[in-house]
Amino acid sequence: MSEDALVGLCTVTFYLPGITSLKGKRRIIKSLIARMRNTYNVSCAEVAQLDKWQSAVVAFACVSNSTAHLDNTLQTILRWIESTFPDAVITDHDIEIL
């Protein structure tokens, strides 16, 4: 008997107002990634805009057998980011269920 494994992937683009160096950007993004991993047990990484001070792209993913569970988890994490990291303004996000 085969069971389907589904992967939920969310890519988030951030604007980081007031950041004037890569060191300042890394402080915010590394904290966000570490806390997201610890709080929600998801895989995540900064995936683009690596050399730009005031922007970042972070992707995170989780695995489940339920599309509804994946969507709920990804939406919950997006709300958590908005409330926990006001210095990282979400300008765009994309959710895919694979």
Short mmCIF file of N, CA, C and O in Angstrom, two decimals:
data_model
loop_
_atom_site.label_atom_id
_atom_site.label_comp_id
_atom_site.label_asym_id
_atom_site.label_seq_id
_atom_site.Cartn_x
_atom_site.Cartn_y
_atom_site.Cartn_z
N MET A 1 0.85 -1.18 0.00
CA MET A 1 0.00 0.00 0.00
C MET A 1 0.90 1.24 0.00
O MET A 1 1.83 1.34 0.77
N SER A 2 0.59 2.19 -0.85
CA SER A 2 1.39 3.40 -0.99
C SER A 2 0.66 4.59 -0.36
O SER A 2 -0.53 4.77 -0.57
N GLU A 3 1.40 5.37 0.40
CA GLU A 3 0.83 6.59 0.98
C GLU A 3 1.56 7.78 0.38
O GLU A 3 2.76 7.74 0.16
N ASP A 4 0.80 8.82 0.10
CA ASP A 4 1.39 10.00 -0.53
C ASP A 4 2.02 10.91 0.51
O ASP A 4 1.41 11.24 1.52
N ALA A 5 3.24 11.31 0.23
CA ALA A 5 3.92 12.32 1.04
C ALA A 5 3.82 13.63 0.28
O ALA A 5 4.12 13.69 -0.92
N LEU A 6 3.41 14.65 0.95
CA LEU A 6 3.29 15.98 0.36
C LEU A 6 4.29 16.91 1.01
O LEU A 6 4.59 16.79 2.21
N VAL A 7 4.80 17.86 0.23
CA VAL A 7 5.74 18.85 0.73
C VAL A 7 5.11 20.23 0.55
O VAL A 7 4.66 20.57 -0.54
N GLY A 8 5.09 20.99 1.62
CA GLY A 8 4.64 22.38 1.55
C GLY A 8 5.85 23.28 1.53
O GLY A 8 6.72 23.18 2.40
N LEU A 9 5.94 24.14 0.53
CA LEU A 9 7.07 25.05 0.37
C LEU A 9 6.55 26.48 0.34
O LEU A 9 5.63 26.79 -0.41
N CYS A 10 7.15 27.32 1.15
CA CYS A 10 6.79 28.74 1.16
C CYS A 10 8.06 29.56 0.97
O CYS A 10 9.04 29.37 1.68
N THR A 11 8.03 30.46 0.00
CA THR A 11 9.13 31.37 -0.25
C THR A 11 8.66 32.78 0.10
O THR A 11 7.62 33.22 -0.39
N VAL A 12 9.40 33.44 0.97
CA VAL A 12 8.99 34.75 1.49
C VAL A 12 10.05 35.79 1.14
O VAL A 12 11.25 35.58 1.38
N THR A 13 9.60 36.91 0.60
CA THR A 13 10.49 38.03 0.30
C THR A 13 10.28 39.09 1.38
O THR A 13 9.15 39.45 1.70
N PHE A 14 11.39 39.56 1.94
CA PHE A 14 11.36 40.55 3.02
C PHE A 14 12.01 41.85 2.58
O PHE A 14 12.98 41.86 1.83
N TYR A 15 11.47 42.95 3.11
CA TYR A 15 12.11 44.25 3.05
C TYR A 15 12.57 44.54 4.48
O TYR A 15 11.79 44.38 5.43
N LEU A 16 13.83 44.94 4.63
CA LEU A 16 14.40 45.19 5.95
C LEU A 16 14.74 46.67 6.08
O LEU A 16 15.89 47.08 5.87
N PRO A 17 13.75 47.51 6.42
CA PRO A 17 14.00 48.95 6.50
C PRO A 17 14.98 49.28 7.63
O PRO A 17 14.99 48.62 8.67
N GLY A 18 15.80 50.25 7.40
CA GLY A 18 16.73 50.69 8.44
C GLY A 18 18.01 49.89 8.53
O GLY A 18 18.91 50.24 9.30
N ILE A 19 18.15 48.84 7.78
CA ILE A 19 19.36 48.03 7.81
C ILE A 19 20.41 48.70 6.92
O ILE A 19 20.13 49.05 5.77
N THR A 20 21.61 48.87 7.45
CA THR A 20 22.66 49.57 6.70
C THR A 20 23.89 48.70 6.43
O THR A 20 24.90 49.21 5.94
N SER A 21 23.81 47.41 6.76
CA SER A 21 24.96 46.53 6.50
C SER A 21 24.49 45.08 6.40
O SER A 21 23.41 44.73 6.87
N LEU A 22 25.34 44.25 5.80
CA LEU A 22 25.03 42.82 5.74
C LEU A 22 25.03 42.21 7.14
O LEU A 22 24.27 41.29 7.41
N LYS A 23 25.85 42.75 8.04
CA LYS A 23 25.88 42.25 9.41
C LYS A 23 24.52 42.46 10.10
O LYS A 23 24.02 41.57 10.77
N GLY A 24 23.92 43.60 9.89
CA GLY A 24 22.60 43.87 10.46
C GLY A 24 21.53 42.97 9.87
O GLY A 24 20.64 42.47 10.57
N LYS A 25 21.63 42.74 8.56
CA LYS A 25 20.68 41.85 7.89
C LYS A 25 20.82 40.44 8.43
O LYS A 25 19.84 39.78 8.74
N ARG A 26 22.06 39.95 8.51
CA ARG A 26 22.28 38.58 8.99
C ARG A 26 21.77 38.37 10.41
O ARG A 26 21.28 37.29 10.74
N ARG A 27 21.90 39.39 11.25
CA ARG A 27 21.40 39.29 12.62
C ARG A 27 19.90 38.99 12.63
O ARG A 27 19.44 38.08 13.34
N ILE A 28 19.15 39.70 11.83
CA ILE A 28 17.70 39.50 11.78
C ILE A 28 17.35 38.17 11.13
O ILE A 28 16.55 37.39 11.67
N ILE A 29 17.93 37.88 9.98
CA ILE A 29 17.57 36.67 9.23
C ILE A 29 18.01 35.41 9.96
O ILE A 29 17.26 34.43 10.04
N LYS A 30 19.21 35.39 10.55
CA LYS A 30 19.65 34.21 11.29
C LYS A 30 18.77 33.96 12.50
O LYS A 30 18.45 32.82 12.82
N SER A 31 18.36 35.01 13.18
CA SER A 31 17.45 34.87 14.31
C SER A 31 16.10 34.32 13.86
O SER A 31 15.54 33.40 14.48
N LEU A 32 15.57 34.87 12.78
CA LEU A 32 14.29 34.41 12.24
C LEU A 32 14.36 32.92 11.88
O LEU A 32 13.48 32.14 12.26
N ILE A 33 15.40 32.51 11.17
CA ILE A 33 15.53 31.12 10.74
C ILE A 33 15.68 30.18 11.94
O ILE A 33 15.01 29.15 12.00
N ALA A 34 16.52 30.54 12.89
CA ALA A 34 16.73 29.68 14.06
C ALA A 34 15.45 29.53 14.87
O ALA A 34 15.09 28.41 15.28
N ARG A 35 14.74 30.62 15.08
CA ARG A 35 13.50 30.53 15.87
C ARG A 35 12.41 29.79 15.12
O ARG A 35 11.62 29.06 15.72
N MET A 36 12.36 29.94 13.79
CA MET A 36 11.37 29.22 13.00
C MET A 36 11.63 27.71 13.08
O MET A 36 10.71 26.92 13.26
N ARG A 37 12.90 27.32 12.96
CA ARG A 37 13.26 25.90 13.07
C ARG A 37 12.88 25.34 14.44
O ARG A 37 12.31 24.25 14.54
N ASN A 38 13.20 26.07 15.49
CA ASN A 38 12.93 25.59 16.85
C ASN A 38 11.44 25.58 17.18
O ASN A 38 10.97 24.67 17.86
N THR A 39 10.71 26.57 16.70
CA THR A 39 9.29 26.69 17.05
C THR A 39 8.43 25.75 16.22
O THR A 39 7.50 25.13 16.75
N TYR A 40 8.72 25.63 14.93
CA TYR A 40 7.83 24.89 14.03
C TYR A 40 8.44 23.62 13.42
O TYR A 40 7.77 22.92 12.67
N ASN A 41 9.70 23.35 13.72
CA ASN A 41 10.37 22.14 13.21
C ASN A 41 10.26 22.03 11.69
O ASN A 41 9.87 21.00 11.14
N VAL A 42 10.58 23.13 11.01
CA VAL A 42 10.58 23.15 9.55
C VAL A 42 12.01 23.34 9.05
O VAL A 42 12.88 23.80 9.79
N SER A 43 12.23 22.97 7.82
CA SER A 43 13.51 23.25 7.17
C SER A 43 13.43 24.63 6.55
O SER A 43 12.44 24.98 5.91
N CYS A 44 14.47 25.44 6.75
CA CYS A 44 14.43 26.78 6.17
C CYS A 44 15.85 27.28 5.90
O CYS A 44 16.81 26.84 6.53
N ALA A 45 15.92 28.22 4.95
CA ALA A 45 17.21 28.81 4.57
C ALA A 45 16.98 30.11 3.83
O ALA A 45 15.93 30.30 3.21
N GLU A 46 17.96 30.99 3.90
CA GLU A 46 17.97 32.18 3.05
C GLU A 46 18.40 31.72 1.66
O GLU A 46 19.43 31.07 1.51
N VAL A 47 17.61 32.02 0.64
CA VAL A 47 17.84 31.44 -0.68
C VAL A 47 18.15 32.45 -1.78
O VAL A 47 18.56 32.05 -2.87
N ALA A 48 17.97 33.73 -1.54
CA ALA A 48 18.23 34.73 -2.58
C ALA A 48 18.46 36.09 -1.94
O ALA A 48 18.24 36.26 -0.74
N GLN A 49 18.91 37.04 -2.74
CA GLN A 49 19.19 38.41 -2.28
C GLN A 49 20.28 38.40 -1.20
O GLN A 49 20.26 39.23 -0.28
N LEU A 50 21.22 37.48 -1.29
CA LEU A 50 22.21 37.27 -0.24
C LEU A 50 23.12 38.47 -0.02
O LEU A 50 23.58 38.69 1.10
N ASP A 51 23.40 39.25 -1.04
CA ASP A 51 24.32 40.37 -0.92
C ASP A 51 23.63 41.73 -0.83
O ASP A 51 24.29 42.76 -0.87
N LYS A 52 22.32 41.73 -0.69
CA LYS A 52 21.59 42.99 -0.59
C LYS A 52 21.24 43.25 0.87
O LYS A 52 20.75 42.39 1.57
N TRP A 53 21.49 44.47 1.31
CA TRP A 53 21.32 44.81 2.72
C TRP A 53 19.87 44.83 3.17
O TRP A 53 19.56 44.38 4.25
N GLN A 54 19.00 45.40 2.37
CA GLN A 54 17.64 45.64 2.83
C GLN A 54 16.61 44.68 2.26
O GLN A 54 15.41 44.94 2.36
N SER A 55 17.04 43.59 1.69
CA SER A 55 16.08 42.60 1.21
C SER A 55 16.62 41.19 1.44
O SER A 55 17.84 40.99 1.51
N ALA A 56 15.70 40.25 1.58
CA ALA A 56 16.08 38.85 1.79
C ALA A 56 14.96 37.97 1.27
O ALA A 56 13.79 38.38 1.24
N VAL A 57 15.33 36.77 0.87
CA VAL A 57 14.35 35.78 0.47
C VAL A 57 14.64 34.52 1.28
O VAL A 57 15.75 33.99 1.23
N VAL A 58 13.65 34.09 2.03
CA VAL A 58 13.78 32.90 2.88
C VAL A 58 12.74 31.89 2.42
O VAL A 58 11.58 32.24 2.16
N ALA A 59 13.15 30.63 2.34
CA ALA A 59 12.23 29.55 1.99
C ALA A 59 12.15 28.59 3.17
O ALA A 59 13.16 28.35 3.85
N PHE A 60 10.95 28.06 3.41
CA PHE A 60 10.80 27.03 4.43
C PHE A 60 9.85 25.96 3.93
O PHE A 60 8.99 26.21 3.09
N ALA A 61 10.06 24.74 4.43
CA ALA A 61 9.29 23.60 3.92
C ALA A 61 8.95 22.64 5.06
O ALA A 61 9.68 22.54 6.05
N CYS A 62 7.84 21.94 4.89
CA CYS A 62 7.45 20.88 5.82
C CYS A 62 6.78 19.75 5.03
O CYS A 62 6.36 19.94 3.89
N VAL A 63 6.71 18.60 5.66
CA VAL A 63 6.18 17.39 5.02
C VAL A 63 4.97 16.90 5.80
O VAL A 63 4.95 16.93 7.03
N SER A 64 3.95 16.45 5.07
CA SER A 64 2.74 15.92 5.69
C SER A 64 2.04 15.01 4.68
O SER A 64 2.44 14.92 3.52
N ASN A 65 0.98 14.37 5.13
CA ASN A 65 0.15 13.59 4.21
C ASN A 65 -1.16 14.30 3.92
O ASN A 65 -2.04 13.76 3.29
N SER A 66 -1.29 15.56 4.40
CA SER A 66 -2.53 16.31 4.26
C SER A 66 -2.26 17.70 3.69
O SER A 66 -1.50 18.48 4.27
N THR A 67 -2.90 18.01 2.58
CA THR A 67 -2.78 19.34 1.99
C THR A 67 -3.30 20.41 2.95
O THR A 67 -2.69 21.48 3.10
N ALA A 68 -4.40 20.15 3.62
CA ALA A 68 -4.98 21.11 4.56
C ALA A 68 -4.02 21.40 5.70
O ALA A 68 -3.86 22.55 6.12
N HIS A 69 -3.38 20.36 6.23
CA HIS A 69 -2.43 20.54 7.32
C HIS A 69 -1.24 21.38 6.87
O HIS A 69 -0.79 22.28 7.59
N LEU A 70 -0.72 21.10 5.68
CA LEU A 70 0.40 21.88 5.15
C LEU A 70 0.03 23.34 4.98
O LEU A 70 0.77 24.23 5.40
N ASP A 71 -1.11 23.61 4.36
CA ASP A 71 -1.53 24.98 4.15
C ASP A 71 -1.72 25.71 5.48
O ASP A 71 -1.27 26.85 5.63
N ASN A 72 -2.34 25.05 6.44
CA ASN A 72 -2.56 25.65 7.75
C ASN A 72 -1.23 25.96 8.44
O ASN A 72 -1.04 27.04 9.00
N THR A 73 -0.29 25.02 8.37
CA THR A 73 1.02 25.22 9.00
C THR A 73 1.76 26.39 8.36
O THR A 73 2.30 27.26 9.07
N LEU A 74 1.79 26.45 7.04
CA LEU A 74 2.50 27.53 6.35
C LEU A 74 1.87 28.89 6.64
O LEU A 74 2.58 29.88 6.87
N GLN A 75 0.55 28.96 6.66
CA GLN A 75 -0.15 30.22 6.98
C GLN A 75 0.13 30.64 8.42
O GLN A 75 0.31 31.83 8.71
N THR A 76 0.15 29.68 9.33
CA THR A 76 0.45 29.97 10.74
C THR A 76 1.85 30.54 10.88
O THR A 76 2.07 31.51 11.62
N ILE A 77 2.81 29.97 10.16
CA ILE A 77 4.18 30.47 10.23
C ILE A 77 4.28 31.88 9.66
O ILE A 77 4.96 32.74 10.23
N LEU A 78 3.58 32.16 8.58
CA LEU A 78 3.58 33.52 8.02
C LEU A 78 3.03 34.53 9.03
O LEU A 78 3.61 35.61 9.20
N ARG A 79 1.94 34.19 9.70
CA ARG A 79 1.38 35.09 10.72
C ARG A 79 2.37 35.27 11.88
O ARG A 79 2.52 36.38 12.41
N TRP A 80 3.04 34.19 12.27
CA TRP A 80 4.02 34.24 13.35
C TRP A 80 5.17 35.17 12.97
O TRP A 80 5.62 35.98 13.79
N ILE A 81 5.66 35.07 11.73
CA ILE A 81 6.76 35.95 11.29
C ILE A 81 6.32 37.40 11.38
O ILE A 81 7.05 38.25 11.90
N GLU A 82 5.12 37.71 10.89
CA GLU A 82 4.63 39.10 10.91
C GLU A 82 4.54 39.64 12.33
O GLU A 82 4.86 40.80 12.57
N SER A 83 4.11 38.82 13.27
CA SER A 83 3.94 39.31 14.64
C SER A 83 5.24 39.29 15.45
O SER A 83 5.41 40.11 16.34
N THR A 84 6.16 38.40 15.13
CA THR A 84 7.37 38.24 15.92
C THR A 84 8.54 39.06 15.40
O THR A 84 9.42 39.45 16.15
N PHE A 85 8.57 39.34 14.11
CA PHE A 85 9.68 40.05 13.49
C PHE A 85 9.19 41.29 12.74
O PHE A 85 9.16 41.31 11.50
N PRO A 86 8.82 42.34 13.47
CA PRO A 86 8.33 43.55 12.81
C PRO A 86 9.39 44.25 11.97
O PRO A 86 9.05 45.03 11.07
N ASP A 87 10.67 43.97 12.21
CA ASP A 87 11.75 44.57 11.42
C ASP A 87 11.93 43.91 10.07
O ASP A 87 12.70 44.39 9.24
N ALA A 88 11.26 42.77 9.85
CA ALA A 88 11.32 42.06 8.57
C ALA A 88 9.93 42.11 7.95
O ALA A 88 9.05 41.33 8.27
N VAL A 89 9.73 43.06 7.06
CA VAL A 89 8.43 43.30 6.44
C VAL A 89 8.26 42.35 5.25
O VAL A 89 9.07 42.34 4.32
N ILE A 90 7.20 41.54 5.30
CA ILE A 90 6.92 40.62 4.20
C ILE A 90 6.35 41.42 3.03
O ILE A 90 5.30 42.07 3.16
N THR A 91 7.04 41.38 1.89
CA THR A 91 6.56 42.09 0.71
C THR A 91 5.91 41.14 -0.29
O THR A 91 5.14 41.58 -1.13
N ASP A 92 6.26 39.85 -0.20
CA ASP A 92 5.67 38.85 -1.11
C ASP A 92 5.88 37.48 -0.52
O ASP A 92 6.83 37.26 0.25
N HIS A 93 4.99 36.57 -0.85
CA HIS A 93 5.19 35.16 -0.48
C HIS A 93 4.51 34.28 -1.50
O HIS A 93 3.56 34.69 -2.17
N ASP A 94 5.03 33.08 -1.61
CA ASP A 94 4.50 32.11 -2.56
C ASP A 94 4.43 30.76 -1.86
O ASP A 94 5.44 30.31 -1.29
N ILE A 95 3.28 30.14 -1.89
CA ILE A 95 3.09 28.82 -1.27
C ILE A 95 2.84 27.79 -2.37
O ILE A 95 2.03 28.02 -3.25
N GLU A 96 3.58 26.70 -2.27
CA GLU A 96 3.40 25.58 -3.21
C GLU A 96 3.23 24.29 -2.41
O GLU A 96 3.93 24.08 -1.42
N ILE A 97 2.31 23.46 -2.83
CA ILE A 97 2.14 22.12 -2.27
C ILE A 97 2.59 21.15 -3.35
O ILE A 97 2.01 21.11 -4.43
N LEU A 98 3.63 20.40 -3.07
CA LEU A 98 4.23 19.51 -4.07
C LEU A 98 3.95 18.07 -3.71
O LEU A 98 3.93 17.68 -2.60
#
